Amino acid sequence: MHQFRTLLDKEPYLFTSGVGTPLDAQIAERVGLKCVYLSGYTLAMTQGYPDMGFLTMTEVAKAAGMIANAVHIPVIADADDGYGNALSTMRTVREFIQAGVAGLHLEDQKYPKRCGHLAGKQVIPLDEAVGKFQAAIDTRDRILPEFFLIARTDALGAVGGSLQHAIERGCVYADLGMDSVWCEFTSPDRGPVVEFAQAIRRAHPQLPLS
């Protein structure tokens, strides 16, 4: 668990790769990556499903544990929307800690969630998202304080969303105490990426961006 935070402190940029199986993770480790990311999209594809929330929390946590046991580098896991409400999110954090991963990311999408690059996404109300992320933080702090929590917002590409909305949500999530924030971008245009990163960095200069 401490290994991932140490890497963030030492590395100017921590490059990772999305994996879906233990073999993927072992290959990534063999070629020199210092951490891997269990991609929900990739995991869903390996099971023959689209990335639209078909896999359950227990299925993803089991896959995360298998990957964590297969490598010696930290694993960050995609935990979708926490698989329900704030109570479900509490159990999700507990299960992923027990799986042995170094951290996870949670998103603010409305159920049923979908791949971040698909049209038609919706985000839950901000107060509901705050409740879920706070539940994640409280659970983490009680069980394993070094566990790394990333807040992902899909507000930019959501129906009626905007970059400003994404920035506002990112700042709120960082204020709560999430370890890092991530805005899902739906195009390769670097303009919004840079603007989001700069806005978050101004408000939280020590926050690592995902």
Tab-separated table of C-alpha atoms in Angstrom:
chain	number	residue	atom	x	y	z
A	1	MET	CA	0.000	0.000	0.000
A	2	HIS	CA	2.764	2.441	0.923
A	3	GLN	CA	4.573	1.561	-2.309
A	4	PHE	CA	2.137	3.500	-4.501
A	5	ARG	CA	2.308	6.668	-2.417
A	6	THR	CA	6.106	6.407	-2.411
A	7	LEU	CA	6.095	6.203	-6.204
A	8	LEU	CA	3.923	9.311	-6.434
A	9	ASP	CA	6.390	11.190	-4.232
A	10	LYS	CA	9.442	10.058	-6.209
A	11	GLU	CA	8.258	10.006	-9.826
A	12	PRO	CA	7.632	13.210	-11.821
A	13	TYR	CA	5.056	11.283	-13.835
A	14	LEU	CA	3.765	7.828	-13.025
A	15	PHE	CA	2.830	6.028	-16.243
A	16	THR	CA	0.551	3.013	-16.007
A	17	SER	CA	-1.371	0.701	-18.295
A	18	GLY	CA	-4.911	-0.634	-18.196
A	19	VAL	CA	-5.058	-4.405	-17.656
A	20	GLY	CA	-7.860	-6.948	-17.403
A	21	THR	CA	-6.140	-10.177	-16.405
A	22	PRO	CA	-3.231	-11.305	-14.203
A	23	LEU	CA	-1.254	-12.148	-17.345
A	24	ASP	CA	-1.695	-8.597	-18.658
A	25	ALA	CA	-0.380	-7.278	-15.348
A	26	GLN	CA	2.610	-9.621	-15.366
A	27	ILE	CA	3.535	-8.526	-18.886
A	28	ALA	CA	3.280	-4.873	-17.835
A	29	GLU	CA	5.510	-5.562	-14.846
A	30	ARG	CA	7.990	-7.488	-16.976
A	31	VAL	CA	8.440	-4.596	-19.422
A	32	GLY	CA	9.130	-2.163	-16.595
A	33	LEU	CA	5.893	-0.455	-15.588
A	34	LYS	CA	5.915	0.524	-11.931
A	35	CYS	CA	2.173	0.157	-11.370
A	36	VAL	CA	-0.879	-1.097	-13.245
A	37	TYR	CA	-4.511	-0.078	-13.480
A	38	LEU	CA	-7.327	-2.630	-13.486
A	39	SER	CA	-9.476	-1.179	-16.259
A	40	GLY	CA	-13.205	-1.771	-15.902
A	41	TYR	CA	-13.568	-1.522	-19.667
A	42	THR	CA	-10.874	-4.123	-20.280
A	43	LEU	CA	-12.181	-6.446	-17.573
A	44	ALA	CA	-15.704	-6.257	-18.981
A	45	MET	CA	-14.408	-7.053	-22.472
A	46	THR	CA	-12.550	-10.126	-21.193
A	47	GLN	CA	-15.887	-11.379	-19.816
A	48	GLY	CA	-17.749	-10.692	-23.049
A	49	TYR	CA	-19.692	-7.659	-21.786
A	50	PRO	CA	-19.755	-3.992	-22.781
A	51	ASP	CA	-18.566	-1.528	-20.153
A	52	MET	CA	-22.029	-0.624	-18.903
A	53	GLY	CA	-22.092	-1.921	-15.343
A	54	PHE	CA	-22.840	-5.579	-16.028
A	55	LEU	CA	-20.149	-6.882	-13.669
A	56	THR	CA	-20.888	-6.913	-9.947
A	57	MET	CA	-18.686	-5.552	-7.196
A	58	THR	CA	-17.736	-9.022	-5.993
A	59	GLU	CA	-16.706	-10.084	-9.511
A	60	VAL	CA	-14.490	-7.031	-9.965
A	61	ALA	CA	-13.007	-7.293	-6.462
A	62	LYS	CA	-12.147	-10.934	-7.118
A	63	ALA	CA	-10.415	-10.017	-10.382
A	64	ALA	CA	-8.571	-7.207	-8.605
A	65	GLY	CA	-7.315	-9.622	-5.960
A	66	MET	CA	-6.089	-12.094	-8.577
A	67	ILE	CA	-4.170	-9.351	-10.358
A	68	ALA	CA	-2.710	-7.962	-7.128
A	69	ASN	CA	-1.503	-11.442	-6.184
A	70	ALA	CA	0.131	-11.956	-9.575
A	71	VAL	CA	2.519	-8.979	-9.464
A	72	HIS	CA	4.837	-7.146	-7.099
A	73	ILE	CA	3.866	-3.653	-8.273
A	74	PRO	CA	0.898	-1.618	-6.997
A	75	VAL	CA	-2.521	-2.099	-8.587
A	76	ILE	CA	-5.125	0.659	-8.798
A	77	ALA	CA	-8.612	-0.676	-9.502
A	78	ASP	CA	-11.606	0.708	-11.357
A	79	ALA	CA	-14.507	0.479	-8.895
A	80	ASP	CA	-17.081	2.106	-11.198
A	81	ASP	CA	-19.659	4.072	-9.198
A	82	GLY	CA	-19.135	2.155	-5.962
A	83	TYR	CA	-21.833	-0.279	-7.109
A	84	GLY	CA	-24.729	1.568	-5.541
A	85	ASN	CA	-25.290	4.204	-2.890
A	86	ALA	CA	-23.059	5.395	-0.040
A	87	LEU	CA	-23.608	2.164	1.910
A	88	SER	CA	-22.609	0.084	-1.115
A	89	THR	CA	-19.542	2.277	-1.530
A	90	MET	CA	-18.489	1.541	2.045
A	91	ARG	CA	-18.532	-2.173	1.343
A	92	THR	CA	-16.776	-1.659	-1.994
A	93	VAL	CA	-13.837	0.088	-0.322
A	94	ARG	CA	-13.636	-2.637	2.318
A	95	GLU	CA	-13.669	-5.443	-0.261
A	96	PHE	CA	-11.019	-3.843	-2.464
A	97	ILE	CA	-8.758	-3.242	0.525
A	98	GLN	CA	-9.091	-6.924	1.401
A	99	ALA	CA	-8.303	-7.789	-2.225
A	100	GLY	CA	-4.842	-6.293	-1.763
A	101	VAL	CA	-4.909	-3.466	-4.300
A	102	ALA	CA	-3.217	-0.160	-3.499
A	103	GLY	CA	-6.227	1.982	-4.285
A	104	LEU	CA	-9.287	2.499	-6.450
A	105	HIS	CA	-11.217	5.125	-8.327
A	106	LEU	CA	-14.895	5.953	-7.917
A	107	GLU	CA	-16.968	7.909	-10.409
A	108	ASP	CA	-19.968	10.204	-10.058
A	109	GLN	CA	-22.074	8.685	-12.814
A	110	LYS	CA	-25.745	7.906	-12.446
A	111	TYR	CA	-26.729	4.229	-12.550
A	112	PRO	CA	-26.602	2.421	-14.903
A	113	LYS	CA	-23.084	3.681	-15.553
A	114	ARG	CA	-21.438	3.382	-18.947
A	115	CYS	CA	-18.017	3.681	-20.501
A	116	GLY	CA	-16.758	7.231	-20.111
A	117	HIS	CA	-16.429	7.674	-23.878
A	118	LEU	CA	-20.071	6.861	-24.636
A	119	ALA	CA	-22.728	9.496	-25.179
A	120	GLY	CA	-25.729	9.802	-22.891
A	121	LYS	CA	-23.917	9.690	-19.552
A	122	GLN	CA	-25.521	11.343	-16.554
A	123	VAL	CA	-23.988	12.332	-13.240
A	124	ILE	CA	-25.635	12.073	-9.854
A	125	PRO	CA	-26.444	15.251	-7.893
A	126	LEU	CA	-23.401	16.785	-6.244
A	127	ASP	CA	-24.666	16.229	-2.704
A	128	GLU	CA	-25.164	12.534	-3.438
A	129	ALA	CA	-21.655	12.271	-4.903
A	130	VAL	CA	-20.230	14.003	-1.840
A	131	GLY	CA	-22.010	11.502	0.405
A	132	LYS	CA	-20.565	8.547	-1.504
A	133	PHE	CA	-17.028	9.904	-1.574
A	134	GLN	CA	-17.202	10.834	2.107
A	135	ALA	CA	-18.353	7.293	2.889
A	136	ALA	CA	-15.347	5.978	0.960
A	137	ILE	CA	-12.969	8.253	2.871
A	138	ASP	CA	-14.413	7.361	6.260
A	139	THR	CA	-14.213	3.634	5.512
A	140	ARG	CA	-10.642	3.925	4.223
A	141	ASP	CA	-9.512	5.971	7.211
A	142	ARG	CA	-10.973	3.434	9.608
A	143	ILE	CA	-9.477	0.341	7.945
A	144	LEU	CA	-6.310	1.314	6.052
A	145	PRO	CA	-5.413	5.033	5.933
A	146	GLU	CA	-2.733	4.593	3.252
A	147	PHE	CA	-5.256	3.145	0.755
A	148	PHE	CA	-5.407	5.552	-2.220
A	149	LEU	CA	-8.765	7.012	-3.295
A	150	ILE	CA	-9.298	8.696	-6.659
A	151	ALA	CA	-12.457	10.669	-7.461
A	152	ARG	CA	-13.487	10.610	-11.093
A	153	THR	CA	-15.992	13.053	-12.504
A	154	ASP	CA	-17.839	12.478	-15.765
A	155	ALA	CA	-19.401	15.944	-15.642
A	156	LEU	CA	-17.644	17.193	-18.781
A	157	GLY	CA	-19.165	14.615	-21.128
A	158	ALA	CA	-22.465	14.153	-19.302
A	159	VAL	CA	-25.780	15.346	-20.657
A	160	GLY	CA	-25.849	19.082	-19.983
A	161	GLY	CA	-22.331	18.983	-18.559
A	162	SER	CA	-19.429	21.367	-19.041
A	163	LEU	CA	-15.759	21.796	-18.245
A	164	GLN	CA	-16.605	24.337	-15.555
A	165	HIS	CA	-18.971	21.850	-13.939
A	166	ALA	CA	-16.207	19.235	-13.979
A	167	ILE	CA	-13.746	21.679	-12.393
A	168	GLU	CA	-16.230	22.610	-9.669
A	169	ARG	CA	-16.855	18.947	-8.847
A	170	GLY	CA	-13.152	18.128	-8.897
A	171	CYS	CA	-12.440	20.895	-6.384
A	172	VAL	CA	-15.256	19.736	-4.104
A	173	TYR	CA	-13.993	16.144	-4.173
A	174	ALA	CA	-10.459	17.289	-3.398
A	175	ASP	CA	-11.754	19.441	-0.534
A	176	LEU	CA	-13.397	16.345	0.933
A	177	GLY	CA	-10.048	14.583	1.191
A	178	MET	CA	-9.946	12.341	-1.881
A	179	ASP	CA	-6.290	11.661	-2.705
A	180	SER	CA	-6.551	12.547	-6.384
A	181	VAL	CA	-9.123	13.698	-8.936
A	182	TRP	CA	-9.701	12.573	-12.492
A	183	CYS	CA	-11.848	14.170	-15.165
A	184	GLU	CA	-13.008	11.811	-17.893
A	185	PHE	CA	-12.347	13.440	-21.264
A	186	THR	CA	-14.238	12.269	-24.330
A	187	SER	CA	-11.806	13.601	-26.945
A	188	PRO	CA	-8.011	13.876	-27.363
A	189	ASP	CA	-8.192	17.701	-27.352
A	190	ARG	CA	-5.543	18.845	-24.878
A	191	GLY	CA	-7.125	22.233	-24.226
A	192	PRO	CA	-9.725	21.061	-21.672
A	193	VAL	CA	-7.207	18.645	-20.126
A	194	VAL	CA	-4.744	21.441	-19.422
A	195	GLU	CA	-7.455	23.829	-18.195
A	196	PHE	CA	-8.847	21.231	-15.785
A	197	ALA	CA	-5.396	20.316	-14.461
A	198	GLN	CA	-4.407	23.952	-13.969
A	199	ALA	CA	-7.644	24.809	-12.166
A	200	ILE	CA	-7.317	21.881	-9.763
A	201	ARG	CA	-3.627	22.573	-9.229
A	202	ARG	CA	-4.288	26.197	-8.307
A	203	ALA	CA	-6.772	25.110	-5.626
A	204	HIS	CA	-4.804	22.071	-4.453
A	205	PRO	CA	-1.109	22.442	-5.398
A	206	GLN	CA	-0.034	19.214	-3.669
A	207	LEU	CA	-2.748	17.013	-5.181
A	208	PRO	CA	-1.550	14.367	-7.679
A	209	LEU	CA	-3.765	14.432	-10.782
A	210	SER	CA	-4.960	11.187	-12.394
